[in-house]
C-alpha cells in the first residue's frame, strides 16, 4: 500500500508564539490529508483521474487547495467533491492543537494503562481540558522546555491552583494527581521532553504524531504490517530528519517529494486544505451561534457533502468529544434533503445527544494497546 500525504494548518512544533498563542488566526486545526493507493494499478487510475480533472478546467501547473476554496472557484470545489472524493481512497487525520497539548498533559499525569483500561475517563478529561483557559498549556510548555524535576514539580503546584472551569473538582483527575505529586514530593516525567528529537530545540511536533497515528490506523483498518506501508510526503525540509529517524526504527518507508512533480501529492493537498477550511469555518460558525443564519450556510453545507462522500469513519479524529460529535450533526442537518424547518436548536441538541453516545461507544471499543 502506498499513501500520499500532505498537510494543512501551521505544522511543526506546537509552542506559544510571541503573542502567547498556540496557533495563528483560524489555524487551530491541523489536517493531514491522505490518498490511499492499494497497488500500482490503483495509483495509475488515480493519477489519470486527477489529471483529467485538471484538464477539464484547463489548469496548468498545481491546483492548490487554498485556491479551490476561493469563492470564484465554487464550481470547481463542488465538482472536486463530487468526482474526486470517495470512501475508498481518501483518508484524513484531523488534530485540534489544544487537544494535542491536552493529550500530552494526560500522558504526563496518567500511565498509558489508564487510556487502555478506562478510555472514556481518559478522553473525557482531555476533551474538557482542551477547552480550559489556554494558560495551563503555556505553563506546561514553559516547564517542559526547562525539563528539570523542579520544573515538573512547579507545573504540579500550578495545576493545584489552576481555576478549572470545565471539570468538576470531584471528577478532576489532574487536580488529584497534582496534589499527590506535591504532597509526596515526587514529580512526573514529561512525555516528550526537550531533547527527545534529533534536533534538540524541537518539541511537540504535531505533524509527525499525526503520521504515526495514521500508520497505526491504516494497519488496523487493512490488517497490514509496517513494511507494507510506503509513504510519500510533501517536502517539509526542517522536519524530514525527524521523520526519517523515527520511521526507520519502525521499518516504515517514508519518502519526501516535491508536489510539483507528484500529482497525488497535489491531490492530497486539495483534500487537506478543503477539509481543514470546512472544519475550521463550521466550528467557528457554531461557536458564534450563527449556524442557522442564511449567510452562514455555505461552509456547513460543503462540509456535510464532503463528510458524506468520504465517510466520517475515514477521518482519524484527534479532537475533543464534542468536536467529534459536531461533524455528525452537520453531516445530517446540512444535507440537501434535510428539511429546512428542522434546522433549529431543539433538533440539533437531540441529534447531538444521540451521536455523543455513539462517539463514546466508539471510544470505548478502540484498541489503545496498538502501536507503531
Tab-separated table of C-alpha atoms in Angstrom:
chain	number	residue	atom	x	y	z
A	1	UNK	CA	0.000	0.000	0.000
A	2	UNK	CA	1.241	3.455	-0.906
A	3	UNK	CA	-0.135	6.578	0.801
A	4	UNK	CA	0.422	10.137	-0.377
A	5	UNK	CA	0.288	12.672	2.481
A	6	UNK	CA	0.126	16.441	2.582
A	7	UNK	CA	-0.668	18.839	5.408
A	8	UNK	CA	-2.716	21.936	6.040
A	9	UNK	CA	-2.676	24.199	9.057
A	10	UNK	CA	0.560	25.614	10.515
A	11	UNK	CA	2.546	22.458	11.105
A	12	UNK	CA	5.555	21.597	13.241
A	13	UNK	CA	6.291	22.322	16.892
A	14	UNK	CA	3.306	23.367	18.999
A	15	UNK	CA	4.595	26.146	21.222
A	16	UNK	CA	3.249	29.571	22.184
A	17	UNK	CA	4.244	32.297	19.731
A	18	UNK	CA	5.367	35.825	20.619
A	19	UNK	CA	1.757	36.723	21.441
A	20	UNK	CA	1.404	33.675	23.693
A	21	UNK	CA	-0.946	31.898	21.277
A	22	UNK	CA	-0.539	28.316	20.084
A	23	UNK	CA	-1.821	28.980	16.580
A	24	UNK	CA	-2.462	31.877	14.265
A	25	UNK	CA	-5.991	33.014	13.490
A	26	UNK	CA	-8.115	30.136	12.169
A	27	UNK	CA	-5.195	27.712	12.451
A	28	UNK	CA	-6.384	25.720	15.481
A	29	UNK	CA	-6.943	22.595	13.418
A	30	UNK	CA	-4.132	20.697	11.723
A	31	UNK	CA	-5.134	18.304	8.935
A	32	UNK	CA	-3.141	15.533	7.304
A	33	UNK	CA	-4.756	14.525	4.027
A	34	UNK	CA	-4.034	11.128	2.507
A	35	UNK	CA	-4.573	9.436	-0.856
A	36	UNK	CA	-4.551	5.646	-0.464
A	37	UNK	CA	-3.274	3.518	-3.358
A	38	UNK	CA	-3.748	-0.183	-2.784
A	39	UNK	CA	-1.459	-1.189	-5.667
A	40	UNK	CA	0.276	0.209	-8.757
A	41	UNK	CA	-2.841	-0.128	-10.905
A	42	UNK	CA	-4.865	1.804	-8.335
A	43	UNK	CA	-2.169	4.501	-8.294
A	44	UNK	CA	-2.208	4.833	-12.092
A	45	UNK	CA	-6.004	5.132	-12.173
A	46	UNK	CA	-5.989	7.863	-9.509
A	47	UNK	CA	-3.256	9.805	-11.317
A	48	UNK	CA	-5.213	9.671	-14.578
A	49	UNK	CA	-8.403	10.687	-12.819
A	50	UNK	CA	-6.786	13.708	-11.176
A	51	UNK	CA	-5.074	14.724	-14.434
A	52	UNK	CA	-8.437	14.556	-16.233
A	53	UNK	CA	-9.942	16.799	-13.550
A	54	UNK	CA	-7.191	19.392	-14.047
A	55	UNK	CA	-7.587	19.209	-17.828
A	56	UNK	CA	-11.341	19.683	-17.537
A	57	UNK	CA	-10.759	23.141	-16.062
A	58	UNK	CA	-7.658	23.850	-18.204
A	59	UNK	CA	-5.475	24.088	-15.100
A	60	UNK	CA	-1.765	24.294	-15.839
A	61	UNK	CA	0.666	23.503	-13.049
A	62	UNK	CA	-0.519	22.861	-9.485
A	63	UNK	CA	-4.061	23.403	-8.271
A	64	UNK	CA	-3.647	24.461	-4.661
A	65	UNK	CA	-6.350	23.613	-2.152
A	66	UNK	CA	-6.322	27.218	-0.962
A	67	UNK	CA	-7.247	28.291	-4.494
A	68	UNK	CA	-10.105	25.792	-4.721
A	69	UNK	CA	-11.627	27.381	-1.605
A	70	UNK	CA	-11.831	30.841	-3.193
A	71	UNK	CA	-15.371	31.997	-3.897
A	72	UNK	CA	-14.750	32.297	-7.642
A	73	UNK	CA	-13.874	28.597	-7.746
A	74	UNK	CA	-17.021	27.251	-6.082
A	75	UNK	CA	-17.955	25.271	-9.192
A	76	UNK	CA	-14.534	23.576	-9.204
A	77	UNK	CA	-14.832	22.867	-5.469
A	78	UNK	CA	-18.210	21.170	-5.732
A	79	UNK	CA	-17.117	19.174	-8.771
A	80	UNK	CA	-13.957	18.113	-6.917
A	81	UNK	CA	-16.056	16.741	-4.060
A	82	UNK	CA	-18.434	15.017	-6.496
A	83	UNK	CA	-15.795	13.446	-8.732
A	84	UNK	CA	-12.583	13.180	-6.674
A	85	UNK	CA	-13.775	12.320	-3.152
A	86	UNK	CA	-14.718	8.752	-2.262
A	87	UNK	CA	-14.648	6.444	0.743
A	88	UNK	CA	-12.110	4.056	-0.781
A	89	UNK	CA	-9.092	6.310	-1.376
A	90	UNK	CA	-9.464	9.334	0.910
A	91	UNK	CA	-8.088	9.460	4.449
A	92	UNK	CA	-7.807	12.402	6.845
A	93	UNK	CA	-6.269	12.895	10.282
A	94	UNK	CA	-7.741	15.976	11.968
A	95	UNK	CA	-5.933	17.345	15.032
A	96	UNK	CA	-7.009	20.128	17.354
A	97	UNK	CA	-3.739	21.659	18.560
A	98	UNK	CA	-5.060	22.334	22.049
A	99	UNK	CA	-6.409	18.797	22.276
A	100	UNK	CA	-2.931	17.619	21.285
A	101	UNK	CA	-1.457	19.533	24.235
A	102	UNK	CA	-4.244	18.250	26.491
A	103	UNK	CA	-3.268	14.719	25.415
A	104	UNK	CA	0.340	15.408	26.373
A	105	UNK	CA	-0.800	16.571	29.814
A	106	UNK	CA	-2.834	13.359	30.055
A	107	UNK	CA	0.305	11.370	29.266
A	108	UNK	CA	2.171	13.395	31.884
A	109	UNK	CA	-0.279	12.641	34.708
A	110	UNK	CA	-1.710	9.237	33.766
A	111	UNK	CA	0.043	5.961	32.895
A	112	UNK	CA	-0.711	4.503	29.462
A	113	UNK	CA	-2.733	1.789	31.188
A	114	UNK	CA	-5.360	4.407	32.108
A	115	UNK	CA	-6.121	5.025	28.424
A	116	UNK	CA	-6.297	1.300	27.738
A	117	UNK	CA	-8.411	0.366	30.778
A	118	UNK	CA	-10.675	3.419	31.053
A	119	UNK	CA	-10.672	5.300	27.720
A	120	UNK	CA	-13.930	7.141	28.465
A	121	UNK	CA	-12.429	8.772	31.567
A	122	UNK	CA	-9.137	9.423	29.779
A	123	UNK	CA	-10.624	11.173	26.751
A	124	UNK	CA	-13.393	12.925	28.668
A	125	UNK	CA	-10.704	14.542	30.808
A	126	UNK	CA	-8.623	15.570	27.779
A	127	UNK	CA	-11.702	16.891	25.968
A	128	UNK	CA	-12.642	19.133	28.868
A	129	UNK	CA	-9.047	20.273	29.371
A	130	UNK	CA	-8.783	21.290	25.700
A	131	UNK	CA	-11.487	23.893	26.349
A	132	UNK	CA	-9.971	25.308	29.543
A	133	UNK	CA	-8.064	28.592	29.709
A	134	UNK	CA	-5.005	28.017	27.455
A	135	UNK	CA	-2.802	29.490	30.181
A	136	UNK	CA	-2.414	25.948	31.509
A	137	UNK	CA	-0.848	24.903	28.205
A	138	UNK	CA	1.527	27.868	28.246
A	139	UNK	CA	2.674	26.818	31.715
A	140	UNK	CA	3.070	23.197	30.639
A	141	UNK	CA	5.193	24.148	27.614
A	142	UNK	CA	7.356	26.502	29.687
A	143	UNK	CA	8.029	23.823	32.316
A	144	UNK	CA	8.591	21.137	29.676
A	145	UNK	CA	11.125	23.385	27.951
A	146	UNK	CA	13.117	23.634	31.204
A	147	UNK	CA	12.708	19.902	31.644
A	148	UNK	CA	14.061	19.542	35.187
A	149	UNK	CA	12.435	17.739	38.102
A	150	UNK	CA	11.874	21.101	39.789
A	151	UNK	CA	10.160	22.429	36.660
A	152	UNK	CA	7.890	19.382	36.686
A	153	UNK	CA	7.045	19.990	40.339
A	154	UNK	CA	6.401	23.656	39.510
A	155	UNK	CA	3.810	22.564	36.945
A	156	UNK	CA	2.129	20.293	39.523
A	157	UNK	CA	1.940	23.153	42.022
A	158	UNK	CA	0.458	25.347	39.278
A	159	UNK	CA	-2.225	22.754	38.499
A	160	UNK	CA	-3.281	22.549	42.175
A	161	UNK	CA	-4.165	26.261	41.998
A	162	UNK	CA	-5.469	26.425	38.442
A	163	UNK	CA	-9.102	27.698	38.244
A	164	UNK	CA	-10.670	24.833	36.285
A	165	UNK	CA	-13.970	25.790	34.647
A	166	UNK	CA	-14.842	22.701	32.587
A	167	UNK	CA	-14.088	19.885	35.056
A	168	UNK	CA	-15.861	19.436	38.391
A	169	UNK	CA	-13.471	19.233	41.348
A	170	UNK	CA	-14.658	15.764	42.402
A	171	UNK	CA	-14.056	14.413	38.881
A	172	UNK	CA	-10.799	16.257	38.254
A	173	UNK	CA	-8.039	13.678	37.858
A	174	UNK	CA	-5.446	16.342	37.030
A	175	UNK	CA	-6.054	18.108	40.318
A	176	UNK	CA	-5.895	14.848	42.266
A	177	UNK	CA	-2.665	13.698	40.623
A	178	UNK	CA	-1.008	17.105	41.008
A	179	UNK	CA	-1.880	17.212	44.705
A	180	UNK	CA	-0.428	13.731	45.210
A	181	UNK	CA	2.796	14.751	43.472
A	182	UNK	CA	3.160	17.867	45.618
A	183	UNK	CA	2.293	16.043	48.856
A	184	UNK	CA	4.800	13.252	48.164
A	185	UNK	CA	7.453	15.442	46.596
A	186	UNK	CA	7.616	13.190	43.523
A	187	UNK	CA	7.275	14.895	40.154
A	188	UNK	CA	6.153	13.198	36.916
A	189	UNK	CA	8.249	12.784	33.776
A	190	UNK	CA	7.370	14.861	30.724
A	191	UNK	CA	6.189	12.542	27.899
A	192	UNK	CA	8.055	14.431	25.147
A	193	UNK	CA	10.926	16.172	26.964
A	194	UNK	CA	13.098	18.723	25.224
A	195	UNK	CA	15.898	16.821	23.533
A	196	UNK	CA	13.865	13.750	22.562
A	197	UNK	CA	14.062	14.685	18.867
A	198	UNK	CA	17.099	14.678	16.568
A	199	UNK	CA	17.083	18.464	16.691
A	200	UNK	CA	17.308	19.189	20.448
A	201	UNK	CA	15.473	22.508	20.065
A	202	UNK	CA	12.299	20.819	18.760
A	203	UNK	CA	9.324	19.761	20.868
A	204	UNK	CA	5.689	18.723	20.351
A	205	UNK	CA	5.939	18.008	16.604
A	206	UNK	CA	2.270	17.540	15.748
A	207	UNK	CA	2.679	16.527	12.103
A	208	UNK	CA	4.943	13.590	12.997
A	209	UNK	CA	2.449	12.459	15.647
A	210	UNK	CA	-0.327	12.657	13.043
A	211	UNK	CA	1.619	10.493	10.569
A	212	UNK	CA	2.398	7.944	13.293
A	213	UNK	CA	-1.244	7.712	14.359
A	214	UNK	CA	-2.289	7.430	10.721
A	215	UNK	CA	0.064	4.487	10.185
A	216	UNK	CA	-1.430	2.707	13.216
A	217	UNK	CA	-4.955	3.407	11.913
A	218	UNK	CA	-4.144	2.070	8.431
A	219	UNK	CA	-2.510	-1.048	9.899
A	220	UNK	CA	-5.612	-1.835	11.941
A	221	UNK	CA	-8.026	-0.987	9.122
A	222	UNK	CA	-6.315	-3.010	6.385
A	223	UNK	CA	-4.622	-5.662	8.561
A	224	UNK	CA	-1.163	-4.917	7.178
A	225	UNK	CA	2.320	-4.540	8.645
A	226	UNK	CA	4.673	-1.557	8.779
A	227	UNK	CA	6.767	-2.907	5.921
A	228	UNK	CA	3.684	-2.967	3.671
A	229	UNK	CA	3.067	0.782	4.052
A	230	UNK	CA	5.004	3.146	1.791
A	231	UNK	CA	4.566	6.843	2.498
A	232	UNK	CA	5.140	9.661	0.013
A	233	UNK	CA	5.008	13.002	1.852
A	234	UNK	CA	5.247	16.539	0.540
A	235	UNK	CA	8.555	18.219	1.391
A	236	UNK	CA	8.911	19.662	4.920
A	237	UNK	CA	12.653	20.237	4.924
A	238	UNK	CA	13.049	21.345	8.536
A	239	UNK	CA	11.429	18.177	9.929
A	240	UNK	CA	12.418	15.478	7.459
A	241	UNK	CA	15.323	14.180	9.552
A	242	UNK	CA	12.958	13.742	12.489
A	243	UNK	CA	10.618	11.658	10.337
A	244	UNK	CA	13.444	9.541	8.919
A	245	UNK	CA	14.869	8.882	12.382
A	246	UNK	CA	11.528	7.841	13.876
A	247	UNK	CA	10.092	5.862	10.949
A	248	UNK	CA	13.333	3.976	10.295
A	249	UNK	CA	13.237	2.447	13.780
A	250	UNK	CA	9.775	1.046	12.973
A	251	UNK	CA	10.709	-0.178	9.469
A	252	UNK	CA	8.325	2.292	7.824
A	253	UNK	CA	9.367	3.511	4.384
A	254	UNK	CA	8.862	7.273	4.028
A	255	UNK	CA	9.982	9.488	1.162
A	256	UNK	CA	9.678	13.238	0.758
A	257	UNK	CA	9.000	14.597	-2.714
A	258	UNK	CA	8.148	17.932	-4.269
A	259	UNK	CA	4.442	18.175	-5.038
A	260	UNK	CA	5.243	19.936	-8.338
A	261	UNK	CA	6.289	16.558	-9.705
A	262	UNK	CA	3.695	14.382	-7.952
A	263	UNK	CA	0.048	14.544	-8.976
A	264	UNK	CA	-1.150	12.549	-5.988
A	265	UNK	CA	0.602	14.892	-3.548
A	266	UNK	CA	-1.323	17.717	-5.204
A	267	UNK	CA	-4.487	15.639	-4.802
A	268	UNK	CA	-3.658	15.142	-1.093
A	269	UNK	CA	-3.048	18.882	-0.707
A	270	UNK	CA	-6.505	19.595	-2.118
A	271	UNK	CA	-8.132	17.142	0.304
A	272	UNK	CA	-6.272	18.504	3.347
A	273	UNK	CA	-6.954	22.165	2.508
A	274	UNK	CA	-10.648	21.682	1.744
A	275	UNK	CA	-11.239	19.589	4.855
A	276	UNK	CA	-9.428	21.987	7.197
A	277	UNK	CA	-11.161	25.061	5.805
A	278	UNK	CA	-14.624	23.483	6.072
A	279	UNK	CA	-13.931	22.148	9.570
A	280	UNK	CA	-12.467	25.423	10.861
A	281	UNK	CA	-15.204	27.655	9.453
A	282	UNK	CA	-18.019	25.345	10.566
A	283	UNK	CA	-16.711	25.127	14.142
A	284	UNK	CA	-16.376	28.927	14.198
A	285	UNK	CA	-19.949	29.361	12.955
A	286	UNK	CA	-21.301	27.126	15.726
A	287	UNK	CA	-19.124	28.736	18.392
A	288	UNK	CA	-20.543	32.118	17.383
A	289	UNK	CA	-24.087	30.671	17.267
A	290	UNK	CA	-24.694	31.690	13.663
A	291	UNK	CA	-25.371	28.185	12.354
A	292	UNK	CA	-28.978	28.875	11.338
A	293	UNK	CA	-28.274	32.207	9.619
A	294	UNK	CA	-28.740	32.136	5.852
A	295	UNK	CA	-25.385	33.906	5.486
A	296	UNK	CA	-23.642	31.006	7.257
A	297	UNK	CA	-24.984	28.103	5.198
A	298	UNK	CA	-22.139	27.681	2.730
A	299	UNK	CA	-19.385	26.053	4.809
A	300	UNK	CA	-21.605	23.657	6.810
A	301	UNK	CA	-23.273	22.611	3.542
A	302	UNK	CA	-19.932	21.930	1.836
A	303	UNK	CA	-18.660	20.158	4.972
A	304	UNK	CA	-21.782	17.985	5.026
A	305	UNK	CA	-21.274	16.999	1.400
A	306	UNK	CA	-17.581	16.263	1.973
A	307	UNK	CA	-18.265	14.062	5.023
A	308	UNK	CA	-20.976	12.113	3.229
A	309	UNK	CA	-18.746	11.459	0.209
A	310	UNK	CA	-15.602	10.406	2.088
A	311	UNK	CA	-17.472	9.000	5.120
A	312	UNK	CA	-16.991	10.148	8.677
A	313	UNK	CA	-15.271	6.877	9.595
A	314	UNK	CA	-12.357	7.651	7.259
A	315	UNK	CA	-11.296	10.531	9.496
A	316	UNK	CA	-8.954	9.950	12.432
A	317	UNK	CA	-10.434	12.464	14.883
A	318	UNK	CA	-7.865	13.784	17.366
A	319	UNK	CA	-10.227	16.407	18.738
A	320	UNK	CA	-12.441	16.772	21.794
A	321	UNK	CA	-15.532	14.586	22.128
A	322	UNK	CA	-17.863	17.494	21.325
A	323	UNK	CA	-15.830	18.263	18.208
A	324	UNK	CA	-16.198	14.628	17.137
A	325	UNK	CA	-19.974	14.831	17.582
A	326	UNK	CA	-20.466	18.144	15.758
A	327	UNK	CA	-19.465	16.836	12.276
A	328	UNK	CA	-22.043	14.040	12.539
A	329	UNK	CA	-24.774	16.581	13.247
A	330	UNK	CA	-23.563	18.845	10.438
A	331	UNK	CA	-23.374	15.912	8.035
A	332	UNK	CA	-27.065	15.178	8.603
A	333	UNK	CA	-28.603	18.594	9.167
A	334	UNK	CA	-26.955	20.397	6.239
A	335	UNK	CA	-27.609	17.714	3.655
A	336	UNK	CA	-29.657	18.904	0.694
A	337	UNK	CA	-32.582	16.654	1.582
A	338	UNK	CA	-32.767	17.665	5.261
A	339	UNK	CA	-35.971	19.688	5.979
A	340	UNK	CA	-35.206	23.388	6.434
A	341	UNK	CA	-37.772	23.728	9.217
A	342	UNK	CA	-35.872	21.167	11.310
A	343	UNK	CA	-32.670	23.181	11.289
A	344	UNK	CA	-33.002	24.557	14.802
A	345	UNK	CA	-31.512	24.204	18.271
A	346	UNK	CA	-34.042	21.646	19.509
A	347	UNK	CA	-33.369	19.207	16.659
A	348	UNK	CA	-29.643	19.883	16.876
A	349	UNK	CA	-29.384	19.054	20.599
A	350	UNK	CA	-31.457	15.907	20.159
A	351	UNK	CA	-29.153	14.735	17.403
A	352	UNK	CA	-26.077	15.832	19.374
A	353	UNK	CA	-27.124	13.740	22.394
A	354	UNK	CA	-27.737	10.717	20.148
A	355	UNK	CA	-24.384	10.962	18.383
A	356	UNK	CA	-22.484	11.664	21.588
A	357	UNK	CA	-23.450	8.221	22.836
A	358	UNK	CA	-22.270	6.726	19.563
A	359	UNK	CA	-18.917	8.548	19.812
A	360	UNK	CA	-18.451	7.397	23.423
A	361	UNK	CA	-19.256	3.825	22.410
A	362	UNK	CA	-16.672	4.043	19.634
A	363	UNK	CA	-14.056	5.456	22.025
A	364	UNK	CA	-14.608	2.548	24.408
A	365	UNK	CA	-14.266	-0.008	21.584
A	366	UNK	CA	-10.943	1.103	20.086
A	367	UNK	CA	-7.673	-0.764	20.557
A	368	UNK	CA	-5.440	1.625	22.507
A	369	UNK	CA	-2.788	-1.014	23.055
A	370	UNK	CA	-1.879	-0.858	19.347
A	371	UNK	CA	1.339	0.928	18.456
A	372	UNK	CA	3.749	1.504	15.597
